Amino acid sequence: MQQLFGVTKSTRFGWYVLGSFIVISASFIGQIPFSLAVLGAALQQDKPFPNSMQEMVGLLDLNWSLFLMLLTFVFAFVAFLGVIRFLHKQKLIEITTARLQFDWKRFFVAFGIWSIVTVSITLISFYDAASTLTWNFQPSRFAVLVLIAIVMIPIQTSLEEYLFRGYLMQGFAQLHPHRWFPLFWTSFLFGVLHIANPEVQEMGYIVLLYYIGTGLFLGIITLMDNGMELALGFHAANNLMTALLVTTDSSALQTYALFRDTAKPSLSMELFLPLFIFYPLLVLLFAKIYRWSDWKLRLTGPISVPDIPQIKK
């Protein structure tokens, strides 16, 4: 990606801190409609204001709560676009890819592969004799869910990818001359971002290793592919399929999905299966398709390398 690998070390990291603060502030503003809706529902039902996310979601229709929760990311994404345009004087494509245009084929390759994997695993789990999945299909509510998910979940996942694999990757690149530094810190912060998720509260902070590992996987394919298209496609497929296929009472986004998992959340190796099996296989598959080379250079080498365009001054 041009900006990550072209920026020279300087004191400009403070601008990235400021930009991140603006985006976070916008997300808090975006939470106001959800909070007001929960407050109104609590007053109408003569209940105290809930203390947990599960209780908040329980007061509202699941589609309505999903829409309001995702609206937070719409506010944040608009702020992010403003930060890129007015604070950094950049075009979005400049922190997206080193290619001249966004490669939609790459996006849909990653989206399609992970969608197929997720659907397959869900169906296998459902037909397993010991399955805890139950059929939860409600046609009218599911149709509304599909509309909300297709429109708004890509905004959520794109914001997270642009913020961590693009913007902050570029920012941390100004603090250290080698690529492992922004790769590590963006992966770590991506994991910590999920610390308030219900599943973390249920199973403990060790679950954060899954999110940190996912951030590391997304960072690796971004650096190796010299662009964010694969990461954007994977993340969109992951969250979209999750919202449409399976819901649980302990998930961060509860929906009218096709299946409901009735099992109580528990720590198991199945949770970390993507880290040890699927992610490495995907990296190898993408490496084969796109003929990746110079792994050490691209993942740990100098920020600026000859084969990657430099930033226009």
PDB file of C-alpha atoms in Angstrom, residues 3-4 7-8 10-23 78-95 162-163 166-174 311-313:
ATOM      1  CA  GLN A   3       1.148   5.336   2.075  1.00  0.00           C
ATOM      2  CA  LEU A   4       2.290   2.649   4.483  1.00  0.00           C
ATOM      3  CA  VAL A   7       5.931   7.475   4.372  1.00  0.00           C
ATOM      4  CA  THR A   8       9.237   8.449   5.916  1.00  0.00           C
ATOM      5  CA  SER A  10       8.592  11.693  11.211  1.00  0.00           C
ATOM      6  CA  THR A  11       6.677  13.194  14.122  1.00  0.00           C
ATOM      7  CA  ARG A  12       3.418  13.058  12.193  1.00  0.00           C
ATOM      8  CA  PHE A  13       2.113  10.117  14.228  1.00  0.00           C
ATOM      9  CA  GLY A  14       0.273  12.633  16.416  1.00  0.00           C
ATOM     10  CA  TRP A  15      -2.038  13.386  13.474  1.00  0.00           C
ATOM     11  CA  TYR A  16      -3.046   9.726  13.392  1.00  0.00           C
ATOM     12  CA  VAL A  17      -3.811   9.855  17.103  1.00  0.00           C
ATOM     13  CA  LEU A  18      -5.966  12.927  16.483  1.00  0.00           C
ATOM     14  CA  GLY A  19      -7.686  11.267  13.532  1.00  0.00           C
ATOM     15  CA  SER A  20      -8.426   8.160  15.596  1.00  0.00           C
ATOM     16  CA  PHE A  21      -9.844  10.330  18.376  1.00  0.00           C
ATOM     17  CA  ILE A  22     -12.180  12.029  15.885  1.00  0.00           C
ATOM     18  CA  VAL A  23     -13.428   8.666  14.584  1.00  0.00           C
ATOM     19  CA  VAL A  78     -18.313   9.322   7.697  1.00  0.00           C
ATOM     20  CA  ALA A  79     -15.919  10.843  10.249  1.00  0.00           C
ATOM     21  CA  PHE A  80     -13.120   8.608   8.953  1.00  0.00           C
ATOM     22  CA  LEU A  81     -13.692   9.801   5.398  1.00  0.00           C
ATOM     23  CA  GLY A  82     -13.501  13.372   6.676  1.00  0.00           C
ATOM     24  CA  VAL A  83     -10.252  12.644   8.517  1.00  0.00           C
ATOM     25  CA  ILE A  84      -8.686  11.180   5.376  1.00  0.00           C
ATOM     26  CA  ARG A  85      -9.899  13.998   3.164  1.00  0.00           C
ATOM     27  CA  PHE A  86      -9.369  17.071   5.314  1.00  0.00           C
ATOM     28  CA  LEU A  87      -6.822  16.118   7.971  1.00  0.00           C
ATOM     29  CA  HIS A  88      -4.445  14.080   5.823  1.00  0.00           C
ATOM     30  CA  LYS A  89      -5.323  15.443   2.362  1.00  0.00           C
ATOM     31  CA  GLN A  90      -5.493  11.931   0.932  1.00  0.00           C
ATOM     32  CA  LYS A  91      -7.783   9.954  -1.322  1.00  0.00           C
ATOM     33  CA  LEU A  92      -9.298   6.764   0.061  1.00  0.00           C
ATOM     34  CA  ILE A  93      -7.669   4.666  -2.663  1.00  0.00           C
ATOM     35  CA  GLU A  94      -4.258   5.808  -1.424  1.00  0.00           C
ATOM     36  CA  ILE A  95      -4.626   3.910   1.838  1.00  0.00           C
ATOM     37  CA  TYR A 162      -9.582   0.864   6.896  1.00  0.00           C
ATOM     38  CA  LEU A 163      -8.855   1.960  10.448  1.00  0.00           C
ATOM     39  CA  GLY A 166      -4.919   0.987   6.388  1.00  0.00           C
ATOM     40  CA  TYR A 167      -4.908   4.097   8.552  1.00  0.00           C
ATOM     41  CA  LEU A 168      -3.198   2.895  11.735  1.00  0.00           C
ATOM     42  CA  MET A 169      -0.893   0.587   9.770  1.00  0.00           C
ATOM     43  CA  GLN A 170       0.280   3.728   8.019  1.00  0.00           C
ATOM     44  CA  GLY A 171       0.490   5.644  11.277  1.00  0.00           C
ATOM     45  CA  PHE A 172       2.558   3.098  13.186  1.00  0.00           C
ATOM     46  CA  ALA A 173       4.851   2.821  10.165  1.00  0.00           C
ATOM     47  CA  GLN A 174       6.105   6.284  11.072  1.00  0.00           C
ATOM     48  CA  ILE A 311       4.102   8.853  -1.696  1.00  0.00           C
ATOM     49  CA  LYS A 312       3.845  11.933  -3.816  1.00  0.00           C
ATOM     50  CA  LYS A 313       5.201  14.820  -1.785  1.00  0.00           C
TER      51      LYS A 313
END
